[in-house]
mmCIF file of C-alpha atoms in Angstrom:
data_model
loop_
_atom_site.group_PDB
_atom_site.id
_atom_site.type_symbol
_atom_site.label_atom_id
_atom_site.label_comp_id
_atom_site.label_asym_id
_atom_site.label_seq_id
_atom_site.Cartn_x
_atom_site.Cartn_y
_atom_site.Cartn_z
ATOM 1 C CA MET T 1 26.180 135.211 132.094
ATOM 2 C CA TYR T 2 24.915 131.838 130.930
ATOM 3 C CA LEU T 3 27.499 129.504 129.434
ATOM 4 C CA PRO T 4 26.104 126.634 127.398
ATOM 5 C CA HIS T 5 27.310 123.128 128.209
ATOM 6 C CA THR T 6 29.848 121.887 125.679
ATOM 7 C CA ALA T 7 30.589 118.209 125.250
ATOM 8 C CA SER T 8 34.211 117.184 125.620
ATOM 9 C CA LEU T 9 36.033 115.851 122.616
ATOM 10 C CA PRO T 10 37.042 112.166 122.420
ATOM 11 C CA GLY T 11 40.704 113.098 122.638
ATOM 12 C CA GLN T 12 40.110 115.093 125.786
ATOM 13 C CA GLU T 13 38.239 112.175 127.394
ATOM 14 C CA ALA T 14 41.075 109.771 126.581
ATOM 15 C CA SER T 15 43.699 112.123 128.004
ATOM 16 C CA SER T 16 41.662 112.607 131.187
ATOM 17 C CA LEU T 17 41.344 108.838 131.638
ATOM 18 C CA ILE T 18 45.092 108.384 131.183
ATOM 19 C CA GLY T 19 45.767 111.109 133.724
ATOM 20 C CA ARG T 20 43.341 109.534 136.169
ATOM 21 C CA ASP T 21 45.037 106.109 135.810
ATOM 22 C CA GLU T 22 48.426 107.674 136.486
ATOM 23 C CA ASP T 23 47.091 109.504 139.541
ATOM 24 C CA CYS T 24 45.466 106.348 140.931
ATOM 25 C CA GLY T 25 48.642 104.254 140.831
ATOM 26 C CA PHE T 26 52.045 104.590 142.447
ATOM 27 C CA GLU T 27 55.633 103.594 141.731
ATOM 28 C CA GLY T 28 56.396 100.222 143.279
ATOM 29 C CA ASN T 29 59.575 98.966 144.924
ATOM 30 C CA SER T 30 61.265 96.820 142.283
ATOM 31 C CA ASP T 31 63.977 95.754 144.742
ATOM 32 C CA LEU T 32 61.382 93.964 146.889
ATOM 33 C CA TYR T 33 58.782 92.614 144.453
ATOM 34 C CA GLY T 34 60.001 93.454 140.959
ATOM 35 C CA LEU T 35 59.312 91.184 138.005
ATOM 36 C CA GLY T 36 62.638 89.353 138.267
ATOM 37 C CA ILE T 37 62.151 88.643 141.960
ATOM 38 C CA ARG T 38 58.580 87.454 141.464
ATOM 39 C CA LEU T 39 59.473 85.181 138.544
ATOM 40 C CA GLY T 40 62.406 83.713 140.470
ATOM 41 C CA ILE T 41 60.154 82.916 143.428
ATOM 42 C CA TYR T 42 57.411 81.473 141.211
ATOM 43 C CA MET T 43 59.989 79.169 139.603
ATOM 44 C CA GLN T 44 61.002 77.952 143.045
ATOM 45 C CA TRP T 45 57.353 77.227 143.796
ATOM 46 C CA LEU T 46 57.155 75.153 140.610
ATOM 47 C CA SER T 47 60.355 73.316 141.536
ATOM 48 C CA SER T 48 58.638 71.844 144.584
ATOM 49 C CA PHE T 49 56.307 69.911 142.235
ATOM 50 C CA ALA T 50 59.210 67.866 140.867
ATOM 51 C CA PRO T 51 59.225 64.116 141.669
ATOM 52 C CA ARG T 52 60.505 63.365 145.113
ATOM 53 C CA GLY T 53 63.717 61.448 144.986
ATOM 54 C CA GLY T 54 66.537 63.923 145.109
ATOM 55 C CA SER T 55 66.581 64.753 148.811
ATOM 56 C CA GLN T 56 69.768 66.757 148.434
ATOM 57 C CA SER T 57 68.197 68.927 145.720
ATOM 58 C CA LEU T 58 65.054 69.428 147.800
ATOM 59 C CA LEU T 59 67.113 70.552 150.767
ATOM 60 C CA LEU T 60 68.961 73.001 148.535
ATOM 61 C CA LEU T 61 65.616 74.331 147.295
ATOM 62 C CA VAL T 62 64.312 74.829 150.837
ATOM 63 C CA LYS T 63 67.511 76.577 151.921
ATOM 64 C CA THR T 64 67.435 78.891 148.907
ATOM 65 C CA TYR T 65 63.784 79.771 149.424
ATOM 66 C CA PHE T 66 64.370 80.314 153.136
ATOM 67 C CA THR T 67 67.078 82.854 152.254
ATOM 68 C CA PHE T 68 64.655 84.681 149.944
ATOM 69 C CA ILE T 69 61.789 84.925 152.417
ATOM 70 C CA PHE T 70 64.106 85.753 155.320
ATOM 71 C CA ALA T 71 65.466 88.743 153.389
ATOM 72 C CA ILE T 72 61.919 89.891 152.555
ATOM 73 C CA PHE T 73 60.800 89.534 156.170
ATOM 74 C CA VAL T 74 63.788 91.573 157.368
ATOM 75 C CA ALA T 75 62.741 94.290 154.908
ATOM 76 C CA ILE T 76 59.208 94.218 156.380
ATOM 77 C CA LEU T 77 60.601 94.586 159.904
ATOM 78 C CA LEU T 78 62.799 97.502 158.821
ATOM 79 C CA ILE T 79 59.724 99.209 157.391
ATOM 80 C CA LYS T 80 58.034 98.776 160.774
ATOM 81 C CA VAL T 81 61.025 99.904 162.861
ATOM 82 C CA GLU T 82 62.010 102.877 160.706
ATOM 83 C CA LYS T 83 58.344 103.804 160.164
ATOM 84 C CA THR T 84 58.891 104.185 156.440
ATOM 85 C CA PRO T 85 55.709 105.299 154.639
ATOM 86 C CA THR T 86 54.555 102.241 152.707
ATOM 87 C CA TYR T 87 51.404 101.423 150.794
ATOM 88 C CA THR T 88 49.147 98.849 152.396
ATOM 89 C CA VAL T 89 48.970 96.727 149.253
ATOM 90 C CA GLU T 90 52.775 96.441 149.260
ATOM 91 C CA ILE T 91 52.706 94.729 152.652
ATOM 92 C CA TYR T 92 49.937 92.452 151.387
ATOM 93 C CA VAL T 93 52.029 91.472 148.350
ATOM 94 C CA LEU T 94 55.103 90.718 150.475
ATOM 95 C CA ILE T 95 53.078 88.585 152.908
ATOM 96 C CA CYS T 96 51.615 86.597 150.004
ATOM 97 C CA ILE T 97 55.081 86.033 148.524
ATOM 98 C CA ILE T 98 56.389 84.654 151.820
ATOM 99 C CA LEU T 99 53.431 82.465 152.766
ATOM 100 C CA GLY T 100 52.735 81.387 149.189
ATOM 101 C CA GLY T 101 55.700 79.054 148.994
ATOM 102 C CA ALA T 102 56.132 78.066 152.630
ATOM 103 C CA CYS T 103 53.496 75.316 152.411
ATOM 104 C CA THR T 104 54.895 73.841 149.197
ATOM 105 C CA MET T 105 58.434 73.879 150.574
ATOM 106 C CA LEU T 106 57.426 72.092 153.773
ATOM 107 C CA ILE T 107 55.408 69.449 151.926
ATOM 108 C CA ALA T 108 58.275 68.921 149.478
ATOM 109 C CA LEU T 109 60.611 67.712 152.239
ATOM 110 C CA ASN T 110 60.520 63.929 152.293
ATOM 111 C CA PRO T 111 63.265 61.631 153.617
ATOM 112 C CA LYS T 112 62.018 58.620 151.672
ATOM 113 C CA GLY T 113 64.400 57.510 148.981
ATOM 114 C CA THR T 114 67.420 58.795 150.893
ATOM 115 C CA LYS T 115 70.321 56.402 150.856
ATOM 116 C CA PRO T 116 71.671 55.188 154.225
ATOM 117 C CA ALA T 117 74.981 56.850 153.427
ATOM 118 C CA GLU T 118 73.156 60.176 153.272
ATOM 119 C CA ILE T 119 71.297 59.807 156.544
ATOM 120 C CA LYS T 120 73.915 61.202 158.858
ATOM 121 C CA GLY T 121 73.547 64.934 158.876
ATOM 122 C CA LYS T 122 71.209 65.347 155.920
ATOM 123 C CA ILE T 123 67.996 64.202 157.575
ATOM 124 C CA PHE T 124 68.933 66.352 160.544
ATOM 125 C CA VAL T 125 69.452 69.257 158.149
ATOM 126 C CA SER T 126 66.064 68.409 156.645
ATOM 127 C CA TRP T 127 64.435 68.800 160.048
ATOM 128 C CA VAL T 128 66.328 72.016 160.753
ATOM 129 C CA SER T 129 65.363 73.450 157.350
ATOM 130 C CA ALA T 130 61.728 72.494 157.854
ATOM 131 C CA LEU T 131 61.619 73.962 161.358
ATOM 132 C CA ALA T 132 63.404 77.159 160.292
ATOM 133 C CA THR T 133 60.970 77.694 157.417
ATOM 134 C CA LEU T 134 58.071 76.870 159.718
ATOM 135 C CA CYS T 135 59.189 79.317 162.425
ATOM 136 C CA LEU T 136 59.730 82.090 159.890
ATOM 137 C CA SER T 137 56.318 81.466 158.327
ATOM 138 C CA ASP T 138 54.721 81.554 161.775
ATOM 139 C CA ALA T 139 56.459 84.864 162.515
ATOM 140 C CA VAL T 140 55.134 86.291 159.242
ATOM 141 C CA ALA T 141 51.629 85.049 160.083
ATOM 142 C CA CYS T 142 51.828 86.741 163.506
ATOM 143 C CA TYR T 143 52.948 89.969 161.864
ATOM 144 C CA SER T 144 50.108 89.642 159.355
ATOM 145 C CA PHE T 145 47.631 89.177 162.221
ATOM 146 C CA TRP T 146 48.885 92.371 163.891
ATOM 147 C CA PHE T 147 48.948 94.249 160.585
ATOM 148 C CA TRP T 148 45.350 93.519 159.615
ATOM 149 C CA LEU T 149 44.071 94.071 163.141
ATOM 150 C CA ARG T 150 45.927 97.262 164.132
ATOM 151 C CA GLY T 151 48.853 98.097 161.866
ATOM 152 C CA ILE T 152 46.749 98.966 158.838
ATOM 153 C CA HIS T 153 45.266 101.903 160.767
ATOM 154 C CA ASN T 154 48.728 103.378 161.366
ATOM 155 C CA ASP T 155 49.655 106.554 159.523
ATOM 156 C CA ASN T 156 52.806 104.911 158.116
ATOM 157 C CA PHE T 157 50.705 102.622 155.912
ATOM 158 C CA LEU T 158 49.217 104.566 153.044
ATOM 159 C CA ASP T 159 46.104 103.911 151.043
ATOM 160 C CA THR T 160 46.248 103.784 147.257
ATOM 161 C CA PRO T 161 45.108 107.167 145.831
ATOM 162 C CA CYS T 162 41.928 105.711 144.323
ATOM 163 C CA GLY T 163 41.350 103.065 146.997
ATOM 164 C CA SER T 164 43.223 99.858 147.823
ATOM 165 C CA CYS T 165 41.947 96.615 146.304
ATOM 166 C CA VAL T 166 43.307 93.121 146.906
ATOM 167 C CA PHE T 167 42.498 89.586 145.799
ATOM 168 C CA ALA T 168 40.491 87.624 148.341
ATOM 169 C CA ILE T 169 38.740 85.045 146.136
ATOM 170 C CA LYS T 170 37.342 88.144 144.429
ATOM 171 C CA LYS T 171 38.267 91.805 144.146
ATOM 172 C CA SER T 172 37.890 93.231 147.646
ATOM 173 C CA SER T 173 38.337 96.749 148.963
ATOM 174 C CA LEU T 174 40.467 97.280 152.061
ATOM 175 C CA SER T 175 38.228 100.152 153.094
ATOM 176 C CA LYS T 176 35.692 97.572 154.296
ATOM 177 C CA SER T 177 36.267 96.377 157.833
ATOM 178 C CA LYS T 178 35.003 92.881 157.061
ATOM 179 C CA THR T 179 37.861 92.422 154.572
ATOM 180 C CA THR T 180 40.588 93.365 157.042
ATOM 181 C CA LYS T 181 38.947 91.370 159.845
ATOM 182 C CA GLY T 182 38.739 88.373 157.536
ATOM 183 C CA PHE T 183 42.456 88.613 156.757
ATOM 184 C CA ALA T 184 43.184 88.957 160.482
ATOM 185 C CA ALA T 185 41.165 85.810 161.219
ATOM 186 C CA VAL T 186 42.944 83.803 158.524
ATOM 187 C CA SER T 187 46.336 85.061 159.714
ATOM 188 C CA GLY T 188 45.463 84.072 163.268
ATOM 189 C CA LEU T 189 44.494 80.567 162.179
ATOM 190 C CA ILE T 190 47.775 80.213 160.297
ATOM 191 C CA ALA T 191 49.793 81.580 163.219
ATOM 192 C CA PHE T 192 48.232 79.136 165.691
ATOM 193 C CA GLY T 193 47.957 76.235 163.240
ATOM 194 C CA LEU T 194 51.525 76.191 161.940
ATOM 195 C CA PRO T 195 53.071 74.937 165.217
ATOM 196 C CA GLY T 196 50.700 71.961 165.148
ATOM 197 C CA ILE T 197 51.540 71.272 161.522
ATOM 198 C CA GLY T 198 55.232 71.530 162.390
ATOM 199 C CA ALA T 199 54.940 69.008 165.213
ATOM 200 C CA TRP T 200 53.084 66.614 162.904
ATOM 201 C CA ARG T 201 55.712 67.117 160.204
ATOM 202 C CA VAL T 202 58.655 66.403 162.502
ATOM 203 C CA ALA T 203 56.900 63.277 163.789
ATOM 204 C CA PHE T 204 56.247 62.194 160.203
ATOM 205 C CA LEU T 205 59.896 62.694 159.255
ATOM 206 C CA TYR T 206 60.994 60.736 162.308
ATOM 207 C CA ARG T 207 58.630 57.809 161.695
ATOM 208 C CA ASN T 208 59.546 57.547 158.025
ATOM 209 C CA ARG T 209 63.271 58.045 158.404
ATOM 210 C CA PRO T 210 65.314 55.395 156.561
ATOM 211 C CA SER T 211 67.322 53.139 158.826
ATOM 212 C CA ALA T 212 71.093 53.209 158.496
ATOM 213 C CA ASP T 213 71.184 49.432 158.983
ATOM 214 C CA GLU T 214 68.984 48.719 155.973
ATOM 215 C CA PRO T 215 70.778 47.033 153.070
ATOM 216 C CA THR T 216 70.696 48.853 149.771
ATOM 217 C CA ARG T 217 70.708 45.901 147.419
ATOM 218 C CA PRO T 218 68.934 46.793 144.183
ATOM 219 C CA GLN T 219 67.320 43.345 144.114
ATOM 220 C CA GLN T 220 65.710 43.828 147.510
ATOM 221 C CA ASP T 221 64.489 47.299 146.553
ATOM 222 C CA ALA T 222 62.911 45.938 143.376
ATOM 223 C CA THR T 223 61.215 43.147 145.337
ATOM 224 C CA GLU T 224 59.811 45.625 147.850
ATOM 225 C CA ARG T 225 58.477 47.803 145.065
ATOM 226 C CA ASP T 226 56.778 44.796 143.477
ATOM 227 C CA ASP T 227 55.237 43.831 146.816
ATOM 228 C CA ARG T 228 53.880 47.323 147.324
ATOM 229 C CA GLY T 229 52.518 47.401 143.794
ATOM 230 C CA ALA T 230 50.732 44.075 144.247
ATOM 231 C CA GLY T 231 48.660 45.348 147.161
ATOM 232 C CA GLY T 232 46.411 48.307 147.614
ATOM 233 C CA GLY T 233 49.025 50.367 149.462
ATOM 234 C CA ASN T 234 50.540 51.600 146.235
ATOM 235 C CA MET T 235 47.164 52.822 144.994
ATOM 236 C CA ARG T 236 46.506 54.615 148.278
ATOM 237 C CA GLN T 237 49.911 56.262 148.119
ATOM 238 C CA LYS T 238 49.239 57.462 144.579
ATOM 239 C CA SER T 239 45.876 58.873 145.627
ATOM 240 C CA LEU T 240 47.519 60.666 148.537
ATOM 241 C CA ASP T 241 50.221 62.095 146.273
ATOM 242 C CA ILE T 242 47.602 63.343 143.809
ATOM 243 C CA ALA T 243 45.633 64.964 146.632
ATOM 244 C CA ILE T 244 48.744 66.680 147.992
ATOM 245 C CA LEU T 245 49.728 67.923 144.537
ATOM 246 C CA SER T 246 46.210 69.260 143.980
ATOM 247 C CA VAL T 247 46.255 71.159 147.271
ATOM 248 C CA LYS T 248 49.693 72.555 146.481
ATOM 249 C CA ALA T 249 48.557 73.635 143.014
ATOM 250 C CA VAL T 250 45.471 75.435 144.349
ATOM 251 C CA TYR T 251 47.543 77.021 147.096
ATOM 252 C CA MET T 252 50.227 78.244 144.688
ATOM 253 C CA ILE T 253 47.800 79.544 142.045
ATOM 254 C CA SER T 254 45.774 81.405 144.681
ATOM 255 C CA PHE T 255 48.777 83.270 146.036
ATOM 256 C CA LEU T 256 50.124 83.935 142.545
ATOM 257 C CA LEU T 257 46.810 85.504 141.550
ATOM 258 C CA ALA T 258 46.752 87.464 144.811
ATOM 259 C CA VAL T 259 50.129 89.037 144.047
ATOM 260 C CA GLU T 260 49.653 89.748 140.351
ATOM 261 C CA LEU T 261 46.040 90.946 140.475
ATOM 262 C CA THR T 262 46.745 93.194 143.448
ATOM 263 C CA LEU T 263 49.596 94.880 141.589
ATOM 264 C CA TYR T 264 47.422 95.243 138.490
ATOM 265 C CA TRP T 265 44.290 96.551 140.228
ATOM 266 C CA ASN T 266 46.246 99.173 142.153
ATOM 267 C CA ARG T 267 48.133 100.288 139.024
ATOM 268 C CA VAL T 268 51.574 99.725 140.535
ATOM 269 C CA THR T 269 54.289 100.802 138.085
ATOM 270 C CA GLN T 270 58.015 100.074 137.698
ATOM 271 C CA VAL T 271 57.562 96.402 138.682
ATOM 272 C CA TYR T 272 57.118 94.806 135.252
ATOM 273 C CA SER T 273 60.674 94.906 133.923
ATOM 274 C CA VAL T 274 63.971 93.260 134.824
ATOM 275 C CA ASP T 275 66.404 96.150 134.585
ATOM 276 C CA THR T 276 68.443 95.931 137.788
ATOM 277 C CA PRO T 277 70.982 93.361 139.079
ATOM 278 C CA GLY T 278 68.869 92.996 142.220
ATOM 279 C CA GLN T 279 66.100 91.455 140.089
ATOM 280 C CA LEU T 280 68.311 89.545 137.664
ATOM 281 C CA ILE T 281 70.074 87.499 140.341
ATOM 282 C CA PRO T 282 66.879 85.999 141.879
ATOM 283 C CA LEU T 283 65.557 85.335 138.375
ATOM 284 C CA ILE T 284 68.677 83.362 137.409
ATOM 285 C CA ILE T 285 68.647 81.442 140.707
ATOM 286 C CA GLY T 286 64.998 80.493 140.235
ATOM 287 C CA LEU T 287 65.543 79.481 136.610
ATOM 288 C CA CYS T 288 68.565 77.324 137.457
ATOM 289 C CA GLY T 289 66.632 75.654 140.265
ATOM 290 C CA LEU T 290 63.704 74.881 137.971
ATOM 291 C CA VAL T 291 65.994 73.413 135.303
ATOM 292 C CA GLN T 292 67.803 71.371 137.945
ATOM 293 C CA PHE T 293 64.533 69.786 139.068
ATOM 294 C CA LEU T 294 62.956 69.252 135.655
ATOM 295 C CA TYR T 295 65.964 67.969 133.733
ATOM 296 C CA PRO T 296 66.584 64.574 135.486
ATOM 297 C CA PRO T 297 62.981 63.242 135.308
ATOM 298 C CA LEU T 298 62.535 64.453 131.730
ATOM 299 C CA ARG T 299 65.829 62.902 130.708
ATOM 300 C CA ARG T 300 64.877 59.557 132.262
ATOM 301 C CA ARG T 301 61.449 59.640 130.656
ATOM 302 C CA PHE T 302 62.814 60.437 127.210
ATOM 303 C CA ARG T 303 65.556 57.843 127.547
ATOM 304 C CA ASP T 304 63.263 55.064 128.786
ATOM 305 C CA GLN T 305 60.597 55.567 126.130
ATOM 306 C CA GLY T 306 62.930 56.490 123.283
ATOM 307 C CA ILE T 307 61.063 59.779 122.850
ATOM 308 C CA LEU T 308 64.236 61.777 122.356
ATOM 309 C CA GLN T 309 65.440 59.547 119.530
ATOM 310 C CA LYS T 310 62.035 59.753 117.828
ATOM 311 C CA MET T 311 62.025 63.531 118.125
ATOM 312 C CA ILE T 312 65.495 63.768 116.590
ATOM 313 C CA ARG T 313 64.532 61.438 113.731
ATOM 314 C CA GLY T 314 61.341 63.414 113.098
ATOM 315 C CA ILE T 315 63.209 66.725 113.027
ATOM 316 C CA MET T 316 65.846 65.336 110.683
ATOM 317 C CA LEU T 317 63.159 63.873 108.403
ATOM 318 C CA LYS T 318 61.260 67.162 108.249
ATOM 319 C CA TRP T 319 64.470 69.043 107.545
ATOM 320 C CA ALA T 320 65.364 66.600 104.748
ATOM 321 C CA VAL T 321 61.904 66.976 103.167
ATOM 322 C CA TRP T 322 62.080 70.758 103.423
ATOM 323 C CA ARG T 323 65.583 70.838 101.984
ATOM 324 C CA GLY T 324 64.612 68.496 99.159
ATOM 325 C CA SER T 325 61.610 70.650 98.224
ATOM 326 C CA ARG T 326 63.821 73.737 98.161
ATOM 327 C CA VAL T 327 66.369 72.067 95.894
ATOM 328 C CA LEU T 328 63.623 70.715 93.636
ATOM 329 C CA GLY T 329 62.045 74.159 93.394
ATOM 330 C CA GLU T 330 65.339 75.756 92.453
ATOM 331 C CA THR T 331 65.995 73.216 89.689
ATOM 332 C CA GLU T 332 62.521 73.657 88.199
ATOM 333 C CA GLU T 333 62.783 77.450 87.921
ATOM 334 C CA PRO T 334 62.871 78.488 84.235
ATOM 335 C CA ALA T 335 66.066 80.050 83.017
ATOM 336 C CA PRO T 336 65.783 83.781 82.150
#
């Protein structure tokens, strides 16, 4: 018997699309990359852009971030050892979170501006922190190289129901071999390049270490700053700082987009709310670290330029005008 074709109603089409979206996604692990954890880590990335001058604060930042990425890497190793079924895009997100801040943390370490009284122990700790972060990042890069070359084909790593997509300058499908081989090549370059960067960094820290015999007279420091400003060295240093900040910004934004767009494209759920203590604690730590880095330079800037006093006067003036207009309006209202 012939059955005529009947067009589906708009409501039926909408419900089918909603069902398809739900079937294509999966429930993410909020304890590993939930919103609170991601925001806390992003705030630590931003903290590395603060002016260099508080070496003790920078060391605290590196130690805190090292604790974060070490815990995440241990979770990745447990997934490998216990052969826990995990989605491929989840491993990609965790790798991006670890490597995304390693570069900014290593560049942030700078012994210049450290007082001679702080040299003993703290510069050594700076080297140890830099090397520990470097070694962990290199281990993650080696794991990433193995994952994209062989691990992704293991049965323990699952594909997203409607196909796995990740951010690689553009939206790329992991079903294409050129995408996975490209990630393997980049991971290999990072794995072999990080030791060289680490050796250069340690040599840089050693060459630029402050001498314990140097006097700390404010007058001499001011004279040296004037001498540097008179020549072209100060301009070159500023250009170098701007270049480093630009590279760090591009690096951070790229990895941030890689994490967020990958979660969005693969319709990962349960990772966009802060509803567990495991997410709240990293969020608070990241927020406190960001405030700790931003508050001193902003306070000095406002105090030096009198911006804070002007803001307070402006607010008080606007409040007085608003209050006066309210009182004037009440007095001019006609009596009933």
